[in-house]
Amino acid sequence: MSDGNRGPGFGRSEAAQGYLLVATPLAYALLLLAAPLGAILLFSFWSQDYLTIDTALTLKNYREALSDPLYRQLLLRSLLISAAVTTATVLAAFPIAYYVSFHVAPERKAMWIFLITIPFWTSYLIRVFLWKVILGYNGVFNTTLLGLGIIDEPLTFILYNANAVVITLAHAYAPFAILPIFVALEKIDRSLHEASQDLGEGYLSTFWRVTLPLAMPGVVAAVLIVFIPTIGDYVTPVLVGGPDGRMIANMIQTQFLRLNNAPMGAALAVLTMAMVTVVALVFVFLNRRYLRGRQ
Amino acid sequence: MKDTRTEARPIITLEAVEKYYGDYHALRGISAEIRQGEFFSLLGPSGCGKTTLLRTIAGFEDLSAGRLFIDGQDMAGVPANRRPTNMVFQSYAIFPHLSVAENVGFGLRRSGLSRAERAAKVEQALAMVGLAGFGGRAAHALSGGQRQRVALARALILEPKVLLLDEPLSALDKKMRDQMQVELRRLQRQVGITFILVTHDQEEALIMSDRIAVMFEGQIAQLDTPQMLYRRPVTRQVGEFIGVMNFLPARATVTDETHIEVDVSGLGRAVIGPDQLPGGWHPGQTQSVGIRPETMSILFPGETTDRRVATGTVEDLAYYGDMTYYEVRLDGGDRPMTISMKNLVGRPVLERGTEARVAWDARSLVLFA
Ligand SMILES: Nc1ncnc2c1ncn2[C@@H]1O[C@H](COP(=O)(O)OP(=O)(O)O)[C@@H](O)[C@H]1O
Ligand SMILES: [Mg+2]
């Protein structure tokens, strides 16, 4: 092929091809991510009076959201619930991931991981209902404890409150936390543990000085994977949360659909996102520190 | 070089050590004494159990049977972290999340030293392995040779009674390896700590060690000084594994116990001493005799000698610059044997097909079972 073919026309068509290639994901990103985000942001600076939307820009919604104790309480509670869920999930996930990585024969690890994902074979809604059956007044848990004579009357603090939300969510997100921690543990060179023992450390101090720091990227990933979606969860609080277990997402839904105050809902959504961003940044920063010196 | 440490006390005693991995018999009755302050090597082909034996000493593997003493103490039930040994792992096992100084100082946590004392010790250990000033580096920014030095410093800083090294040089390139062989040897003399080196490289073992245990299939075939291993291998397998050895069929005829006569195919009759028949003699049976290439020489036209002389033909040769390796078929021999000659000034390199007279000595023969 001669050089004549590689004229400007060729270059242009190449560039065009490039744009075409980029166009689809770009359109996708714009349409499905940027546009809704922009719309929410814009809405949050408007105001609404019954059915009429006032498009004059105002900070009124934010002022209200941050001063009204109801919203403040909901935001705080969402933060606390997802912090509790994240802590519980990661603390429960770590020993499981550790066990599979260090104490399961290599040829059986895949099967264990497979078993861990089994709960995902049923829909989330069904799993939540199952938790209602387990935690309810006449549920499995209470009946068992009553039968064993450990309690005299059914426990009520386990359903229709924040505890139930934490338990249900922690169960739902467990595999998401187990997997990244498992992967991080798998990547640790086993001779490092032996080196630590050889240098005089026991099992526990080897864990603190070698295993945990090296597993940290997995732990941070697990924290983010659990924390980010749980703070905005609204199905679980509705089903098992009761009045005390309601979270900010329920309020956002109410604002949009029942109170016809989309701008207020939008402002609350933006505040929630801001909170998530701050927490995520803290963890990303932590991860950087742990990854220092390793590539 | 005479072994001057013969009287040194044993630092490690292995008594009939056995190790099974499930059904697999990895160590089969290992008994040996390793002496205080010596450079000891475990040499053998891959899979013969060298690493297993080293890990047994370090405390990473339990014994299936037998006993292990370190400095007189029975090590049964003593975990790795409480043994007076330290190890340089084959992969070096440098902690990737720690700096060089943190790696080297890792084992000092329980030492009771102050922060400043520890820092000084780390710097001293780094200087000893030629890494002075590298303390602040991240572990991942090191080359293979530097990682190895860090692993060495990290182990030596704890002043173990025994330093265990599992093929520490195998990951390095040839030049680096040659340099580290010399350095390791120097370091060992300097610190006076007993080193146990695992290697499959016979040359490396010969160069570095005071004594070598040659292992095959979970057993020690011979434990001796490099010179004795080379000159007086006790089995044909050892002779073959270390350096090059020619094997010729031979028959022994015994007149009396100190005067054994062998008839070697191609070389002729010779009288050998009792130290030259590790496998005993079996009159009437064909045994084999081993002889090293450099213990024979090819005589040049007109050259005379009072050594024994056999005749043969040069079948092939390989010229190495300083040396020439000839393949010579002796008259009456069934296989050619290797003879190495230094290329001295005035000594011609022979052509293929040349008739050659081969000078040899009865002292160089070893009669195997
Ligand atoms: N953990 C183990 N489980 C089962 N077999 C093993 C284990 N470690 C080593 N072996 C076997 O024991 C034999 C000796 O291994 P090793 O001591 O590593 O040999 P070397 O270091 O001499 O190459 C090999 O055949 C190896 O497959
Ligand atoms: Mg090995």
XYZ file of C-alpha atoms and ligand atoms in Angstrom:
692
model
C 0.000 0.000 0.000
C 1.433 3.368 -0.991
C 1.688 6.450 1.130
C -0.915 8.137 -1.067
C -3.604 6.312 0.773
C -2.638 7.849 4.057
C -3.886 11.312 3.182
C -5.727 13.651 5.477
C -8.959 11.874 4.592
C -7.678 8.691 6.160
C -6.699 10.513 9.307
C -10.069 12.163 9.548
C -11.911 8.900 9.183
C -9.674 7.437 11.867
C -10.526 10.308 14.174
C -14.169 9.886 13.298
C -13.942 6.234 14.146
C -12.408 7.179 17.469
C -15.217 9.602 18.258
C -17.728 7.007 17.263
C -16.155 4.537 19.617
C -16.132 7.002 22.482
C -19.594 8.318 21.674
C -21.575 5.401 23.030
C -20.032 5.233 26.506
C -19.945 9.021 26.559
C -23.642 9.229 25.764
C -24.288 6.576 28.355
C -22.313 8.445 30.969
C -23.938 11.750 30.129
C -27.471 10.409 29.936
C -27.447 8.054 32.865
C -24.936 9.598 35.254
C -24.246 13.243 34.570
C -27.759 14.271 33.528
C -29.588 12.878 36.572
C -26.885 14.212 38.877
C -27.110 17.624 37.266
C -30.883 17.558 37.479
C -30.811 16.641 41.173
C -28.260 19.352 41.863
C -30.350 21.907 39.995
C -33.579 20.830 41.698
C -31.962 21.166 45.101
C -31.558 24.911 44.531
C -35.201 25.392 43.455
C -38.244 25.416 45.625
C -41.733 24.022 45.347
C -45.073 25.164 46.668
C -47.597 22.403 46.284
C -47.526 21.806 42.509
C -45.687 24.889 41.268
C -41.953 24.838 41.058
C -40.150 28.113 41.617
C -36.970 28.058 39.546
C -35.383 30.958 41.384
C -32.106 29.665 42.864
C -32.159 29.479 46.629
C -30.306 27.818 49.520
C -33.550 27.514 51.443
C -33.685 23.696 51.152
C -30.191 23.250 52.496
C -30.828 25.666 55.323
C -33.942 23.719 56.239
C -32.295 20.337 55.890
C -29.462 21.323 58.189
C -31.587 23.135 60.765
C -34.712 20.983 61.000
C -34.017 18.379 63.737
C -36.045 15.791 61.826
C -33.720 15.846 58.814
C -30.615 16.161 60.915
C -31.682 13.183 62.950
C -32.426 11.134 59.844
C -29.091 12.001 58.265
C -27.254 11.166 61.456
C -29.184 7.932 61.917
C -28.471 6.845 58.332
C -24.811 7.526 58.909
C -24.829 5.573 62.176
C -26.808 2.654 60.750
C -24.570 2.269 57.733
C -21.501 2.681 59.938
C -22.875 -0.078 62.172
C -23.721 -2.251 59.167
C -20.267 -1.690 57.698
C -18.505 -2.464 60.973
C -20.598 -5.563 61.618
C -20.254 -6.809 58.055
C -16.506 -6.299 57.774
C -15.850 -7.707 61.256
C -17.886 -10.795 60.411
C -16.482 -11.081 56.899
C -12.821 -10.951 57.910
C -12.702 -14.218 59.888
C -14.649 -15.983 57.151
C -12.333 -14.705 54.420
C -9.346 -15.531 56.632
C -10.593 -19.028 57.253
C -11.217 -19.752 53.582
C -7.891 -18.271 52.547
C -5.685 -19.855 55.207
C -7.414 -22.981 56.429
C -9.283 -24.369 53.445
C -7.387 -26.680 51.086
C -6.611 -24.853 47.821
C -8.754 -27.184 45.749
C -11.804 -26.480 47.923
C -11.567 -22.699 48.036
C -13.602 -22.174 44.871
C -16.397 -24.287 46.333
C -16.399 -22.266 49.543
C -16.632 -18.987 47.653
C -19.437 -20.482 45.614
C -21.296 -21.486 48.795
C -20.872 -18.003 50.199
C -22.741 -16.533 47.237
C -25.694 -18.920 47.569
C -27.912 -16.422 49.438
C -27.844 -14.370 46.244
C -29.805 -16.963 44.418
C -33.003 -15.576 45.935
C -34.210 -12.008 45.543
C -33.314 -9.478 48.179
C -36.970 -8.947 49.029
C -37.451 -12.605 49.847
C -34.364 -12.561 52.034
C -35.703 -9.552 53.932
C -39.003 -11.323 54.470
C -37.109 -14.327 55.742
C -35.424 -12.117 58.313
C -38.889 -10.955 59.375
C -39.807 -14.574 59.923
C -36.639 -15.143 61.903
C -36.698 -11.960 64.006
C -40.475 -11.495 64.453
C -42.492 -11.565 67.702
C -43.410 -15.169 67.063
C -40.388 -15.729 64.887
C -37.821 -18.500 64.821
C -35.404 -16.650 67.062
C -37.874 -15.832 69.825
C -39.573 -19.223 69.715
C -36.219 -20.949 70.048
C -35.108 -18.806 72.971
C -38.505 -19.248 74.667
C -38.362 -22.990 74.082
C -34.911 -23.140 75.621
C -36.170 -21.162 78.583
C -33.559 -18.455 78.086
C -36.208 -15.715 77.908
C -39.681 -15.458 79.425
C -41.314 -13.326 76.785
C -40.429 -12.604 73.174
C -37.737 -10.009 72.551
C -39.091 -6.968 70.783
C -35.910 -5.025 70.212
C -34.938 -7.202 67.287
C -37.647 -6.316 64.774
C -39.084 -3.037 63.502
C -36.222 -0.924 64.645
C -32.675 0.037 63.712
C -31.237 -3.259 65.004
C -33.280 -5.231 62.521
C -32.060 -2.969 59.706
C -28.437 -3.526 60.736
C -28.852 -7.314 60.972
C -30.649 -7.608 57.646
C -28.234 -5.367 55.761
C -25.161 -6.959 57.330
C -26.355 -10.330 56.128
C -27.152 -9.020 52.675
C -23.752 -7.420 52.142
C -21.603 -10.115 53.748
C -20.450 -11.693 50.463
C -19.537 -8.263 49.068
C -17.242 -7.794 52.032
C -15.884 -11.343 52.105
C -14.740 -11.364 48.497
C -12.390 -8.345 48.445
C -10.876 -9.347 51.807
C -10.433 -12.904 50.557
C -8.688 -11.687 47.419
C -6.357 -9.449 49.445
C -5.498 -12.357 51.778
C -4.917 -14.699 48.864
C -2.366 -12.312 47.419
C -0.188 -12.415 50.529
C 2.952 -14.465 49.969
C 2.776 -17.272 52.533
C 6.505 -17.170 53.150
C 5.983 -13.725 54.739
C 4.162 -15.397 57.621
C 6.969 -17.857 58.051
C 9.519 -15.050 57.871
C 7.679 -13.246 60.658
C 7.659 -16.366 62.826
C 11.272 -17.006 61.984
C 12.058 -13.507 63.259
C 10.454 -14.320 66.600
C 6.796 -13.342 66.263
C 3.928 -15.614 67.313
C 0.684 -16.136 65.413
C -1.103 -13.152 66.899
C 1.705 -10.653 66.437
C 2.300 -11.974 62.922
C -1.347 -11.236 62.231
C -1.036 -7.670 63.485
C 2.312 -6.916 61.914
C 2.038 -8.749 58.599
C -1.366 -10.177 57.697
C -3.610 -7.278 58.647
C -1.539 -4.494 57.057
C -1.257 -6.506 53.862
C -4.998 -7.271 53.870
C -5.853 -3.585 54.422
C -6.584 -2.770 50.759
C -9.201 -5.536 50.796
C -10.666 -4.275 54.061
C -10.904 -0.725 52.710
C -12.570 -1.997 49.537
C -15.037 -3.989 51.655
C -15.812 -0.924 53.776
C -16.568 1.193 50.734
C -18.564 -1.517 48.985
C -20.793 -1.952 52.033
C -20.971 1.626 53.243
C -21.871 3.389 50.003
C -24.997 1.443 49.074
C -26.289 0.958 52.629
C -26.464 4.638 53.467
C -28.978 5.128 50.668
C -30.949 1.946 51.274
C -34.706 2.406 51.644
C -36.233 -1.048 51.099
C -34.874 -2.578 54.294
C -35.982 0.230 56.630
C -39.470 0.102 55.144
C -39.783 -3.627 55.639
C -38.066 -4.259 58.958
C -37.139 -0.836 60.298
C -40.365 0.357 61.889
C -40.625 4.040 62.757
C -37.255 4.109 64.559
C -35.427 2.389 61.747
C -36.303 4.852 59.009
C -33.385 6.273 57.085
C -32.714 9.302 54.950
C -33.631 7.519 51.708
C -37.145 6.951 53.034
C -37.457 10.655 53.661
C -36.160 11.475 50.181
C -38.761 9.159 48.720
C -41.464 10.767 50.841
C -40.415 14.246 49.732
C -40.540 13.315 46.073
C -43.634 11.146 45.977
C -45.869 12.127 48.864
C -45.037 15.634 49.962
C -44.509 16.812 46.408
C -41.364 18.614 47.455
C -38.850 17.399 44.902
C -36.390 20.265 45.618
C -36.244 19.320 49.305
C -35.780 15.650 48.353
C -33.038 16.660 45.948
C -31.253 18.709 48.612
C -31.358 15.763 51.017
C -30.018 13.494 48.276
C -27.137 15.896 47.594
C -26.309 16.070 51.303
C -26.294 12.278 51.512
C -23.983 12.081 48.531
C -21.702 14.652 50.124
C -21.538 12.519 53.254
C -20.706 9.415 51.275
C -18.040 11.323 49.394
C -16.363 12.503 52.575
C -16.312 9.008 54.083
C -15.124 7.445 50.831
C -12.321 9.990 50.531
C -11.151 9.240 54.056
C -10.897 5.556 53.217
C -9.295 6.092 49.853
C -6.700 8.208 51.641
C -6.182 5.465 54.240
C -5.716 2.965 51.457
C -3.069 5.167 49.857
C -1.142 5.159 53.083
C -1.326 1.397 53.324
C -0.376 0.981 49.698
C 2.665 3.191 50.177
C 5.685 1.238 49.151
C 3.750 -1.427 47.280
C 2.859 -1.578 43.640
C 43.339 -26.873 53.223
C 43.053 -29.061 56.262
C 39.829 -28.924 58.207
C 40.812 -27.197 61.417
C 37.393 -27.380 63.011
C 37.350 -31.110 63.606
C 37.280 -30.560 67.342
C 34.495 -27.965 67.280
C 31.406 -28.957 69.228
C 28.221 -29.843 67.339
C 25.690 -27.016 67.091
C 23.085 -29.187 65.376
C 22.606 -32.887 65.881
C 20.190 -34.857 63.728
C 19.344 -38.334 64.929
C 17.543 -40.675 62.527
C 15.257 -37.913 61.318
C 12.245 -39.046 59.278
C 9.675 -36.926 57.525
C 6.520 -38.059 55.795
C 4.173 -35.886 53.753
C 1.170 -38.157 53.845
C 2.487 -41.290 52.170
C 5.489 -39.579 50.686
C 8.711 -40.358 52.525
C 10.641 -37.101 52.157
C 13.441 -37.635 54.715
C 14.704 -41.163 55.321
C 16.796 -41.554 58.413
C 18.947 -38.443 58.370
C 21.700 -38.470 60.975
C 24.373 -35.804 61.015
C 26.291 -33.404 63.189
C 26.818 -29.856 62.094
C 29.651 -28.102 63.876
C 29.746 -24.753 65.586
C 31.006 -22.069 63.204
C 31.215 -24.093 60.021
C 29.834 -23.314 56.600
C 27.731 -26.370 55.913
C 25.933 -27.153 52.658
C 23.074 -29.459 51.788
C 23.665 -30.421 48.185
C 21.490 -32.569 45.975
C 19.244 -32.626 42.957
C 15.882 -30.888 43.050
C 13.306 -32.779 45.111
C 15.785 -34.732 47.244
C 14.541 -33.130 50.470
C 17.063 -30.336 51.121
C 14.428 -27.676 51.749
C 12.431 -30.079 53.874
C 15.470 -30.740 56.069
C 16.205 -27.020 56.377
C 12.588 -26.243 57.280
C 12.696 -29.029 59.833
C 15.660 -27.359 61.504
C 13.943 -23.952 61.330
C 10.822 -25.398 62.950
C 8.406 -25.032 60.039
C 7.975 -28.791 59.671
C 7.486 -31.383 62.402
C 9.607 -34.498 62.493
C 7.752 -37.720 61.796
C 10.412 -39.549 63.801
C 13.920 -38.980 65.115
C 15.382 -36.150 67.131
C 16.841 -32.757 66.484
C 19.111 -30.885 68.877
C 20.261 -27.336 68.475
C 23.112 -26.392 70.787
C 22.324 -29.372 72.955
C 18.623 -28.557 73.308
C 15.989 -30.974 72.057
C 13.835 -29.005 69.638
C 10.764 -31.221 69.944
C 7.789 -28.922 70.469
C 9.815 -25.727 70.149
C 8.088 -23.478 67.582
C 9.993 -21.615 64.873
C 9.744 -18.283 66.663
C 11.584 -19.647 69.685
C 14.420 -21.430 67.925
C 17.898 -19.899 67.833
C 17.898 -20.085 64.042
C 17.095 -17.554 61.363
C 16.369 -18.159 57.738
C 17.031 -16.483 54.420
C 14.095 -17.614 52.330
C 14.428 -18.609 48.706
C 11.950 -15.864 47.770
C 13.672 -13.583 50.349
C 10.216 -12.908 51.880
C 10.835 -9.177 52.245
C 7.799 -7.487 53.853
C 6.391 -5.340 51.048
C 4.604 -2.894 53.354
C 7.743 -1.997 55.284
C 10.841 0.022 54.457
C 14.279 -1.549 54.260
C 15.109 -0.436 57.816
C 11.753 -1.700 59.129
C 12.378 -5.033 57.451
C 15.845 -5.366 58.927
C 14.660 -4.286 62.385
C 11.537 -6.507 62.282
C 12.847 -9.057 64.757
C 14.180 -6.505 67.254
C 10.768 -5.671 68.694
C 11.274 -7.971 71.665
C 14.956 -7.192 72.079
C 14.394 -4.634 74.829
C 16.588 -2.142 73.008
C 15.627 1.506 72.826
C 14.516 3.042 69.557
C 17.881 4.690 69.067
C 19.799 1.507 69.851
C 17.677 -0.419 67.404
C 18.210 2.169 64.687
C 21.960 1.985 65.265
C 21.893 -1.795 65.072
C 19.878 -1.723 61.865
C 22.314 0.719 60.302
C 25.219 -1.487 61.382
C 23.579 -4.596 59.907
C 22.895 -2.758 56.655
C 26.508 -1.643 56.493
C 27.650 -5.220 57.048
C 25.821 -6.386 53.910
C 26.874 -3.340 51.900
C 23.579 -1.463 52.059
C 24.587 1.451 54.293
C 22.183 4.349 53.813
C 19.446 2.250 52.180
C 17.275 2.123 55.316
C 14.689 4.604 54.111
C 14.043 2.874 50.798
C 10.772 1.138 50.105
C 11.202 -2.616 49.866
C 9.737 -2.776 46.363
C 12.367 -0.401 45.006
C 15.176 -2.934 45.478
C 16.940 -5.148 42.952
C 17.191 -8.916 43.436
C 20.686 -8.693 44.887
C 19.659 -5.919 47.270
C 16.610 -7.840 48.436
C 18.857 -10.737 49.222
C 21.156 -8.523 51.264
C 18.159 -7.170 53.185
C 17.063 -10.735 53.929
C 20.579 -11.506 55.142
C 20.813 -8.414 57.333
C 17.353 -9.101 58.756
C 18.394 -12.598 59.812
C 21.922 -11.801 61.001
C 20.883 -8.829 63.126
C 19.319 -11.294 65.584
C 22.664 -13.078 66.006
C 21.234 -16.575 65.571
C 23.231 -19.650 66.480
C 22.572 -20.992 63.007
C 21.722 -19.151 59.805
C 19.708 -21.175 57.315
C 19.878 -20.236 53.637
C 17.584 -21.852 51.088
C 19.088 -21.507 47.606
C 19.799 -17.834 48.295
C 21.714 -17.303 45.078
C 19.551 -19.163 42.597
C 17.459 -16.120 41.687
C 20.512 -13.998 40.854
C 22.266 -13.715 37.512
C 25.610 -15.413 37.038
C 27.812 -12.417 37.750
C 25.892 -11.402 40.861
C 25.937 -15.001 42.018
C 29.721 -15.304 41.749
C 30.122 -12.088 43.687
C 27.669 -13.121 46.397
C 29.376 -16.503 46.830
C 32.571 -14.750 47.819
C 30.726 -12.221 49.963
C 28.673 -14.813 51.807
C 31.800 -16.767 52.593
C 33.539 -13.627 53.856
C 30.497 -12.668 55.917
C 30.323 -16.106 57.492
C 33.977 -15.953 58.568
C 33.437 -12.447 59.896
C 30.402 -13.210 62.081
C 31.453 -16.753 62.991
C 27.872 -17.999 62.880
C 27.156 -21.503 61.576
C 25.684 -21.246 58.066
C 23.633 -24.035 56.517
C 23.224 -23.482 52.812
C 20.857 -25.409 50.586
C 21.918 -25.619 46.976
C 21.598 -27.851 43.941
C 24.709 -26.291 42.415
C 27.708 -28.525 43.159
C 30.205 -25.852 42.174
C 28.637 -23.395 44.580
C 28.759 -25.969 47.370
C 32.412 -26.802 46.677
C 33.475 -23.166 46.585
C 31.698 -22.061 49.735
C 31.522 -24.934 52.175
C 33.663 -26.340 54.951
C 31.630 -29.522 54.720
C 28.884 -30.768 52.440
C 26.120 -33.310 52.873
C 25.206 -34.771 49.493
C 21.580 -35.896 49.489
C 19.631 -38.189 47.196
C 16.008 -39.188 47.708
C 15.743 -38.136 51.318
C 19.024 -39.666 52.438
C 22.528 -38.349 52.995
C 24.761 -40.227 50.589
C 27.989 -38.678 51.843
C 28.964 -36.020 54.349
C 32.484 -34.758 53.873
C 34.800 -31.901 53.035
C 34.695 -30.608 49.449
C 38.096 -32.185 48.726
C 37.153 -35.599 50.035
C 33.810 -35.491 48.232
C 35.575 -34.734 45.013
C 38.502 -37.100 45.366
C 36.871 -39.951 47.245
C 33.135 -40.108 46.478
C 31.636 -43.094 48.258
C 29.136 -44.010 45.568
C 29.059 -43.724 41.829
C 26.033 -41.422 42.185
C 28.003 -38.939 44.289
C 30.935 -39.087 41.889
C 28.621 -38.388 38.993
C 26.819 -35.542 40.752
C 29.953 -33.659 41.740
C 32.115 -32.629 38.826
C 32.817 -35.010 35.944
C 33.884 -38.585 36.524
C 34.707 -41.379 34.071
C 33.518 -44.844 34.916
C 35.262 -47.953 33.636
C 34.347 -51.572 34.234
C 36.804 -53.324 36.539
C 37.355 -56.573 38.370
C 39.007 -56.849 41.735
C 41.355 -59.638 42.682
C 42.431 -59.648 46.293
C 45.702 -61.059 47.399
C 45.532 -59.732 50.948
C 43.352 -57.074 52.630
C 45.742 -54.156 52.276
C 46.775 -55.042 48.785
C 43.829 -55.004 46.407
C 44.486 -55.403 42.758
C 41.999 -54.205 40.156
C 41.950 -54.946 36.475
C 40.481 -51.853 34.816
C 39.167 -52.134 31.283
C 41.469 -50.133 28.986
C 43.891 -49.045 31.713
C 45.220 -52.365 32.943
C 46.089 -53.726 36.364
C 46.661 -51.520 39.381
C 47.051 -51.844 43.110
C 44.805 -49.603 45.206
C 44.673 -48.738 48.874
C 41.853 -49.357 51.378
C 40.643 -45.725 51.099
C 39.935 -46.259 47.410
C 37.210 -48.852 47.697
C 34.242 -47.285 49.518
C 31.918 -49.940 48.122
C 34.139 -52.849 49.130
C 35.394 -55.432 46.688
C 33.499 -58.283 45.192
C 35.920 -60.755 43.650
C 34.660 -62.327 40.504
C 32.087 -59.596 39.832
C 32.377 -56.639 37.491
C 32.513 -53.403 39.495
C 33.166 -49.909 38.261
C 36.132 -47.672 38.735
C 35.853 -43.892 38.722
C 38.566 -41.544 37.562
C 38.479 -37.732 37.213
C 39.350 -36.135 33.830
C 42.129 -33.910 35.209
C 43.948 -36.763 36.982
C 44.929 -38.164 33.597
C 47.009 -36.502 30.916
C 47.723 -37.078 27.278
C 51.422 -37.444 26.537
C 52.775 -35.591 23.568
C 55.174 -37.088 21.079
C 58.519 -37.588 22.756
C 57.194 -36.844 26.246
C 58.231 -39.405 28.860
C 56.761 -40.184 32.270
C 57.148 -42.556 35.165
C 53.365 -42.733 35.549
C 51.285 -45.591 34.163
C 50.552 -45.275 30.449
C 47.615 -46.558 28.393
C 46.991 -46.032 24.699
C 43.921 -44.854 22.815
C 42.485 -42.595 20.103
C 41.135 -39.042 20.320
C 37.511 -39.327 19.208
C 36.377 -35.805 19.906
C 37.475 -32.641 21.653
C 36.087 -29.394 23.007
C 38.369 -26.368 23.161
C 37.633 -23.960 26.046
C 40.536 -21.558 25.680
C 42.300 -22.321 28.945
C 41.425 -26.016 28.779
C 40.756 -28.676 26.190
C 38.437 -31.571 26.929
C 39.307 -34.712 24.954
C 37.121 -37.723 24.434
C 39.600 -40.582 24.246
C 38.711 -44.190 23.515
C 41.268 -46.445 25.170
C 42.374 -49.518 23.276
C 40.225 -52.324 24.623
C 37.731 -49.863 26.187
C 34.090 -49.812 25.134
C 33.325 -46.119 25.755
C 35.354 -42.950 25.301
C 36.386 -41.157 28.447
C 36.902 -37.492 29.183
C 40.382 -36.158 29.801
C 40.961 -32.481 30.479
C 44.238 -30.786 29.668
C 45.483 -27.316 30.463
C 46.507 -25.508 27.298
C 50.074 -24.771 28.366
C 52.486 -22.878 26.155
C 54.051 -25.194 23.564
C 51.508 -27.921 24.054
C 49.585 -28.525 20.827
C 45.842 -29.177 20.728
C 45.438 -32.652 19.254
C 43.276 -33.395 16.248
C 40.459 -35.883 16.056
C 41.680 -39.347 15.212
C 45.148 -38.861 16.715
C 46.683 -41.790 18.524
C 47.257 -40.770 22.137
C 49.172 -42.094 25.099
C 47.328 -41.489 28.363
C 49.247 -41.182 31.631
C 47.397 -42.046 34.848
C 47.983 -43.029 38.465
C 46.565 -45.805 40.569
C 46.023 -43.224 43.387
C 43.292 -41.518 41.325
C 41.105 -44.590 41.044
C 38.007 -45.142 43.155
C 36.433 -48.581 43.095
C 32.650 -48.521 43.510
C 30.378 -51.363 44.487
N 4.271 -29.632 51.976
C 4.525 -30.718 51.215
N 3.573 -31.647 50.986
C 3.833 -32.739 50.240
N 5.004 -33.001 49.653
C 5.993 -32.113 49.836
C 5.815 -30.927 50.613
N 6.971 -30.232 50.613
C 7.834 -30.959 49.864
N 7.248 -32.084 49.402
C 7.895 -33.108 48.584
O 9.050 -33.539 49.239
C 10.106 -33.719 48.330
C 11.315 -32.934 48.757
O 11.029 -31.581 48.612
P 12.073 -30.438 48.939
O 12.590 -30.639 50.307
O 11.435 -29.132 48.645
O 13.208 -30.751 47.865
P 14.484 -29.879 47.456
O 14.532 -28.658 48.285
O 15.637 -30.790 47.672
O 14.323 -29.586 45.998
C 9.585 -33.318 46.964
O 9.274 -34.468 46.234
C 8.356 -32.527 47.262
O 7.396 -32.718 46.267
Mg 14.342 -26.627 47.682
